[in-house]
Amino acid sequence: MIEPGFFSPADPGTFLRGLFDAAVAAADPMRVVPAALPPRPGGRVVVVGAGKASGRMAEAVEAAWGPCEGVVITRYGHARPTAGIEIVEAAHPVPDLAGAAATARILRLLEGLGEDDFVLALISGGGSALLVQPAGGITLDEKRRINSALLASGAPIGQVNTLRKHLSGVKGGQLAAAAWPARMLSLMISDVPGDDPAFIASGPTVGDVSTPAQALAILEQWSITPPDSVLAVLRGQSGVLPPGAKVLGRVDNRVIAAPARSLNAAADSARRAGCEVDILGDALEGEARELAAGHARLALARQAAMLPGAAPLVLLSGGECTVRQRGDGLGGPNAEYALALACALTGARGIHALACDTDGVDGAAEVAGAQVDPDTLARARAAGLDARAALARNDSHTFFAALGAQVVSGPTLTNVNDFRAILVQPPAYRGPADR
């Protein structure tokens, strides 16, 4: 990891990676969790949770409070050393039996708690797939198929999570209800546009106003045919709780890290390096390739308006892009954004970019994302690669792997969603990569 703040836009690759590292560091649970914890309560304390950052969050809790009783579910490869809290690894983004078994254990742990007991919930992005208990007669395999179809459809994450809530026995406030009447503090690391606690990991400790009919309409909108068990649940009484439900009355939900804070940390680093910064937003959504085309037009326009000798400009953005599966390639939202951006820039000099998922995993690949330089397309042609053909078949990871342009961070142990940075140099600038 590059030390944040000690890099220059004259070395674009190192500079952009430094901005990404600064964004990730701002959301490190070891930094944000201790500041949000109260003194350890007296009496029984139970720690539960789920998400890509939850293992690191549990580690931070025990660093502050000492060993605790509890069970937390995280993604395979994201476990951390803890003395008392058990860290269970399970599958993401499609749930598996390990996640279902661990969820059942969490619910058993919460049974019979009293008013004097205290529950600390550690919730982060990825928890929707990791914390899994299908509602009604839905089987885990049926839920897996619905989940996979939604992810391939390109549906926005808000819709995906709405459906997940109504097909679950633990989301939409139901985890908190299982702990009632104990007091609960839910600490959340947001990976959703807008940072609405009801949508972080599908809101296991937060009530929701959506209805089963709305969830059914989402399936219809994206032409997904559900099995009879799913139809029976969505045509019946949902377990999702309204925000004012009595059993949610002793829950305190707090967002302790969010995309905007990480973008601001990256912006501060860029300004210290002498750059102008424009944050385009922390909650951008939509098709990755369409967002990239718009950002390419913006970068080219901003460069054309720059005077020679002007300070470099950094365009930052966050949010959660989607990919509609059109081909059979290996890709993810950030790599697809980077590939589409390269195609739209067509080798424009002085413009470099990076797009990464802050959890270090873009799509289902163990790759954070990719970097784009003015010579990306030329190097691809020299290697016999067709960038537009790769984009058409959603094969962005394969494309950037062949160029050695992937960003491989390993698990970052946090998750505040996509991070995108475009470095725009003045028209007369000629950096090392442009010569």
XYZ file of C-alpha atoms in Angstrom:
435
model
C 0.000 0.000 0.000
C 1.285 3.434 -0.941
C 1.583 5.948 1.889
C -1.313 8.428 1.361
C -0.132 11.934 0.532
C 3.388 11.035 -0.669
C 2.827 10.853 -4.424
C 2.764 13.188 -7.408
C 0.494 13.501 -10.470
C 3.686 13.436 -12.521
C 3.621 9.670 -11.847
C -0.044 8.963 -12.703
C -0.150 5.269 -11.834
C 1.323 5.716 -8.374
C -0.712 8.870 -7.823
C -4.080 7.265 -8.617
C -3.295 4.177 -6.562
C -2.376 6.482 -3.675
C -5.767 8.172 -3.891
C -7.474 4.783 -3.756
C -5.413 3.777 -0.722
C -6.302 7.052 1.016
C -10.007 6.359 0.434
C -9.705 2.829 1.815
C -7.711 3.952 4.853
C -10.413 6.464 5.791
C -12.897 3.575 6.138
C -10.648 1.116 7.984
C -12.723 -0.408 10.804
C -9.711 -0.204 13.123
C -10.000 3.563 12.721
C -13.766 4.129 12.672
C -15.126 1.460 15.038
C -13.329 2.450 18.273
C -14.449 6.063 17.886
C -18.081 4.906 17.695
C -18.054 2.493 20.646
C -19.432 3.462 24.044
C -17.729 2.125 27.180
C -18.335 -1.598 27.412
C -21.761 -2.124 29.004
C -22.130 -4.147 32.171
C -23.950 -7.449 32.068
C -24.172 -9.774 29.089
C -22.788 -8.417 25.806
C -23.416 -10.284 22.547
C -21.757 -9.301 19.248
C -23.317 -10.334 15.932
C -22.891 -9.131 12.395
C -22.378 -9.745 8.716
C -20.552 -8.142 5.822
C -17.212 -7.921 4.061
C -15.926 -5.559 6.767
C -17.500 -7.363 9.729
C -14.470 -9.506 10.572
C -12.257 -6.427 10.806
C -14.997 -4.639 12.757
C -15.068 -7.511 15.269
C -11.288 -7.307 15.566
C -11.609 -3.583 16.318
C -14.293 -4.219 18.941
C -12.141 -6.685 20.830
C -9.154 -4.331 20.605
C -11.291 -1.797 22.501
C -13.449 -4.007 24.742
C -11.479 -7.220 25.102
C -12.837 -10.699 24.251
C -16.593 -10.822 23.583
C -19.237 -13.457 23.016
C -20.618 -13.531 19.495
C -20.780 -14.718 15.886
C -19.967 -12.622 12.811
C -20.181 -13.715 9.159
C -17.774 -12.422 6.533
C -16.680 -13.319 3.025
C -14.259 -16.155 2.385
C -10.733 -14.833 2.862
C -11.816 -11.858 5.004
C -11.604 -13.403 8.490
C -9.566 -11.719 11.229
C -8.047 -12.975 14.507
C -10.407 -12.587 17.466
C -10.310 -14.015 20.978
C -13.997 -14.466 21.741
C -16.103 -13.509 18.725
C -16.312 -16.369 16.253
C -15.683 -15.314 12.660
C -17.473 -17.496 10.102
C -16.575 -17.264 6.414
C -19.264 -17.744 3.752
C -19.948 -17.046 0.081
C -20.566 -13.709 -1.616
C -22.304 -12.483 -3.781
C -24.413 -15.652 -3.997
C -25.180 -17.192 -0.559
C -24.185 -20.694 0.467
C -24.881 -23.240 3.208
C -22.112 -21.859 5.422
C -23.845 -18.470 5.517
C -27.233 -20.039 6.191
C -25.860 -22.191 9.040
C -24.056 -19.240 10.625
C -27.189 -17.101 10.386
C -29.165 -19.788 12.221
C -26.512 -19.776 14.959
C -26.764 -15.992 15.302
C -30.522 -16.236 15.732
C -30.116 -18.931 18.393
C -27.602 -16.724 20.192
C -30.170 -13.909 20.341
C -32.968 -16.087 21.729
C -34.096 -15.315 25.258
C -32.151 -12.085 25.771
C -33.581 -9.728 28.371
C -33.932 -5.992 28.866
C -30.596 -5.768 30.680
C -28.638 -7.485 27.911
C -26.757 -5.600 25.182
C -26.299 -6.570 21.526
C -23.694 -4.966 19.277
C -24.458 -5.522 15.574
C -21.630 -5.023 13.071
C -23.125 -4.480 9.627
C -21.410 -3.738 6.325
C -21.850 -4.188 2.607
C -22.000 -7.810 1.520
C -24.177 -8.702 4.483
C -27.174 -9.266 2.211
C -25.602 -12.430 0.802
C -23.794 -13.512 3.966
C -26.717 -13.186 6.407
C -29.210 -15.570 4.878
C -32.401 -17.253 6.065
C -34.935 -17.807 3.258
C -38.515 -16.870 4.155
C -41.432 -19.270 4.083
C -40.927 -22.351 1.962
C -38.174 -20.857 -0.200
C -35.123 -23.104 -0.431
C -31.572 -21.795 -0.352
C -31.062 -23.010 -3.916
C -34.139 -21.083 -5.086
C -32.903 -17.964 -3.355
C -29.492 -18.415 -4.954
C -31.051 -18.593 -8.423
C -33.143 -15.457 -7.865
C -30.098 -13.638 -6.515
C -27.944 -14.639 -9.493
C -30.638 -13.602 -11.974
C -30.995 -10.195 -10.333
C -27.244 -9.582 -10.336
C -27.032 -10.490 -14.038
C -30.025 -8.318 -14.951
C -28.360 -5.001 -14.150
C -31.026 -4.057 -11.586
C -29.910 -1.231 -9.262
C -28.790 -2.300 -5.804
C -31.760 -0.618 -4.116
C -34.173 -2.855 -6.004
C -32.040 -5.924 -5.395
C -32.052 -5.277 -1.657
C -35.797 -4.578 -1.570
C -36.460 -8.013 -3.013
C -33.900 -9.622 -0.722
C -35.706 -8.246 2.340
C -39.053 -9.734 1.415
C -37.534 -13.135 0.665
C -35.702 -13.216 4.003
C -36.430 -14.144 7.586
C -33.658 -11.927 8.956
C -33.499 -8.718 6.876
C -35.701 -5.618 7.005
C -35.421 -5.269 10.801
C -35.928 -8.944 11.576
C -32.471 -9.443 13.115
C -33.168 -6.657 15.605
C -36.582 -8.129 16.341
C -34.925 -11.438 17.218
C -32.886 -9.664 19.919
C -35.778 -7.717 21.485
C -36.150 -6.676 24.318
C -32.352 -6.360 24.611
C -30.748 -3.034 23.797
C -28.958 -2.997 20.441
C -26.342 -0.711 18.924
C -25.877 -1.314 15.197
C -22.670 0.093 13.694
C -22.735 0.245 9.908
C -20.199 0.779 7.159
C -22.174 1.971 4.143
C -21.736 0.672 0.626
C -25.043 1.959 -0.739
C -25.841 5.179 -2.611
C -27.305 7.665 -0.158
C -26.123 5.729 2.934
C -29.679 4.790 3.936
C -29.305 2.343 6.865
C -32.363 0.475 5.591
C -30.389 -0.627 2.528
C -26.970 -1.391 4.033
C -26.854 -5.212 3.939
C -30.626 -5.013 3.335
C -31.223 -3.431 6.740
C -31.264 -6.363 9.191
C -31.670 -3.932 12.116
C -33.788 -1.286 10.331
C -37.479 -1.213 9.478
C -38.673 -0.695 5.909
C -41.725 0.795 4.192
C -41.601 -1.321 1.025
C -44.232 -3.983 0.353
C -44.203 -7.530 -1.032
C -46.152 -6.215 -4.033
C -43.296 -3.830 -4.822
C -40.829 -6.687 -4.537
C -42.914 -8.753 -6.960
C -43.004 -5.806 -9.387
C -39.186 -5.747 -9.394
C -39.110 -9.350 -10.610
C -41.593 -8.468 -13.334
C -39.626 -5.361 -14.359
C -36.471 -7.396 -14.934
C -38.293 -10.337 -16.550
C -37.327 -12.818 -13.842
C -39.718 -15.745 -13.465
C -39.825 -16.832 -9.797
C -40.612 -20.308 -8.473
C -43.944 -20.945 -6.766
C -42.363 -20.708 -3.310
C -41.238 -17.133 -3.996
C -44.642 -16.187 -5.381
C -46.296 -17.599 -2.259
C -44.108 -15.445 0.003
C -44.584 -12.266 -2.039
C -48.347 -12.754 -2.208
C -48.564 -13.329 1.542
C -47.604 -11.495 4.724
C -44.037 -10.227 4.735
C -41.827 -10.500 7.814
C -40.287 -7.099 7.034
C -41.044 -4.710 9.888
C -42.287 -1.121 9.580
C -39.904 1.520 10.987
C -42.155 2.230 13.981
C -42.496 -1.371 15.132
C -42.273 -1.831 18.908
C -39.554 -4.478 18.595
C -37.307 -1.903 16.897
C -37.721 0.617 19.688
C -34.481 -0.269 21.498
C -32.182 -0.165 18.466
C -29.682 2.623 17.769
C -28.487 2.511 14.136
C -25.327 4.480 13.305
C -23.424 4.817 10.001
C -19.752 5.113 10.955
C -18.089 5.060 7.506
C -19.470 6.033 4.122
C -18.368 6.689 0.521
C -18.456 10.488 0.895
C -15.929 10.424 3.724
C -13.555 8.267 1.705
C -13.883 10.487 -1.365
C -13.097 13.499 0.806
C -9.972 11.764 2.120
C -8.817 11.110 -1.450
C -9.642 14.704 -2.383
C -7.528 16.009 0.480
C -4.597 13.913 -0.713
C -4.995 15.174 -4.285
C -5.109 18.785 -3.150
C -1.951 18.300 -1.101
C -0.315 17.119 -4.314
C -1.260 20.390 -6.030
C -4.356 19.268 -7.924
C -7.758 20.813 -8.394
C -10.518 18.393 -7.388
C -14.098 17.953 -8.508
C -16.174 15.355 -6.647
C -18.882 14.282 -9.085
C -20.900 12.495 -6.407
C -20.712 9.622 -3.957
C -23.963 7.927 -4.987
C -23.711 7.491 -8.768
C -25.586 4.522 -10.174
C -26.401 3.061 -13.564
C -24.719 0.926 -16.208
C -20.942 1.049 -15.780
C -20.300 1.537 -19.495
C -22.813 4.375 -19.784
C -21.400 6.193 -16.757
C -17.903 5.798 -18.212
C -18.949 7.310 -21.541
C -20.345 10.352 -19.759
C -17.220 10.740 -17.636
C -14.998 10.487 -20.712
C -16.908 13.331 -22.364
C -16.592 15.389 -19.195
C -12.849 14.758 -18.861
C -12.212 15.708 -22.485
C -14.280 18.872 -22.151
C -12.569 19.885 -18.941
C -9.138 19.291 -20.494
C -10.042 21.377 -23.547
C -10.967 24.280 -21.259
C -7.699 24.142 -19.279
C -4.975 26.696 -19.853
C -1.375 25.544 -20.390
C 0.356 25.346 -17.045
C -2.903 24.911 -15.121
C -2.975 22.611 -12.138
C -3.931 19.001 -12.902
C -7.578 18.170 -12.282
C -8.869 15.088 -10.467
C -12.458 13.941 -11.032
C -13.612 11.699 -8.184
C -16.805 9.683 -7.906
C -18.343 6.853 -5.925
C -21.556 4.889 -5.835
C -22.440 1.510 -7.281
C -22.444 0.747 -10.979
C -24.166 -2.264 -12.462
C -23.330 -4.540 -15.366
C -25.960 -6.070 -17.594
C -24.611 -9.445 -18.618
C -24.451 -9.509 -22.407
C -21.592 -11.949 -22.955
C -19.763 -14.786 -21.257
C -16.612 -12.906 -20.232
C -15.075 -12.326 -16.813
C -15.643 -8.814 -15.535
C -16.941 -6.535 -12.810
C -18.491 -3.061 -12.623
C -15.221 -1.227 -12.039
C -13.193 -3.022 -14.687
C -16.073 -2.614 -17.150
C -16.194 1.113 -16.342
C -12.428 1.348 -16.943
C -12.641 -0.521 -20.249
C -15.557 1.591 -21.477
C -13.695 4.735 -20.392
C -10.613 3.693 -22.374
C -12.756 3.065 -25.450
C -14.434 6.464 -25.118
C -11.175 8.374 -24.536
C -9.548 6.757 -27.596
C -6.041 7.391 -26.313
C -6.464 11.049 -25.331
C -3.130 12.303 -24.017
C -2.783 13.447 -20.441
C -5.839 11.558 -19.107
C -5.365 8.623 -16.758
C -7.924 6.814 -14.601
C -8.474 4.187 -11.945
C -11.700 2.394 -11.009
C -11.764 -0.004 -8.052
C -14.117 -1.515 -5.524
C -13.015 -0.447 -2.053
C -13.418 -3.985 -0.718
C -10.768 -5.231 -3.134
C -13.216 -7.458 -5.030
C -14.738 -6.298 -8.331
C -17.641 -8.554 -9.213
C -16.764 -12.147 -8.443
C -13.041 -11.751 -9.188
C -10.296 -11.312 -6.610
C -9.302 -8.062 -8.304
C -10.110 -4.546 -7.072
C -10.359 -3.006 -10.534
C -8.147 -1.541 -13.254
C -6.139 1.463 -14.409
C -6.378 3.258 -17.754
C -3.623 5.246 -19.471
C -3.390 7.085 -22.795
C -1.603 4.091 -24.320
C -4.072 1.447 -23.092
C -5.712 0.914 -26.490
C -2.382 1.018 -28.360
C -0.893 -1.603 -26.064
C -4.005 -3.713 -26.488
C -3.742 -3.582 -30.277
C -0.074 -4.520 -30.084
C -1.056 -7.536 -27.979
C -3.758 -8.556 -30.449
C -6.631 -7.483 -28.190
C -9.827 -5.787 -29.325
C -11.058 -3.492 -26.530
C -14.554 -3.022 -27.947
C -15.016 -6.743 -28.500
C -13.941 -7.376 -24.905
C -16.464 -4.794 -23.708
C -19.224 -6.375 -25.779
C -18.735 -9.726 -24.060
C -18.215 -8.274 -20.544
C -14.622 -9.527 -20.519
C -12.924 -6.575 -18.837
C -10.915 -8.542 -16.263
C -9.370 -10.719 -18.962
C -8.531 -7.623 -21.012
C -6.752 -5.751 -18.236
C -5.014 -8.890 -16.963
C -3.411 -9.321 -20.386
C -2.126 -5.731 -20.203
C -0.891 -5.995 -16.616
C -3.219 -3.118 -15.746
C -5.305 -4.726 -13.018
C -5.319 -3.325 -9.486
C -4.925 -6.240 -7.073
C -5.141 -5.029 -3.487
C -6.257 -8.212 -1.747
C -9.065 -7.950 0.825
C -9.114 -4.395 2.176
C -11.376 -5.491 5.085
C -13.735 -2.566 4.532
C -16.388 -1.708 1.943
C -17.591 1.759 0.966
C -18.376 0.843 -2.617
C -16.874 1.926 -5.921
C -14.025 4.429 -6.130
C -13.252 6.156 -9.425
C -10.565 8.760 -10.107
C -9.718 10.457 -13.403
C -6.538 12.525 -13.605
C -6.764 15.254 -16.266
C -3.524 17.032 -17.156
C -3.410 20.376 -19.054
C -3.264 20.101 -22.857
C 0.458 20.899 -23.104
C 1.402 18.376 -20.399
C 3.615 15.472 -21.403
C 4.115 13.014 -18.570
C 6.329 9.924 -18.662
C 3.472 7.697 -19.844
C 2.547 10.082 -22.660
C 5.958 10.347 -24.334
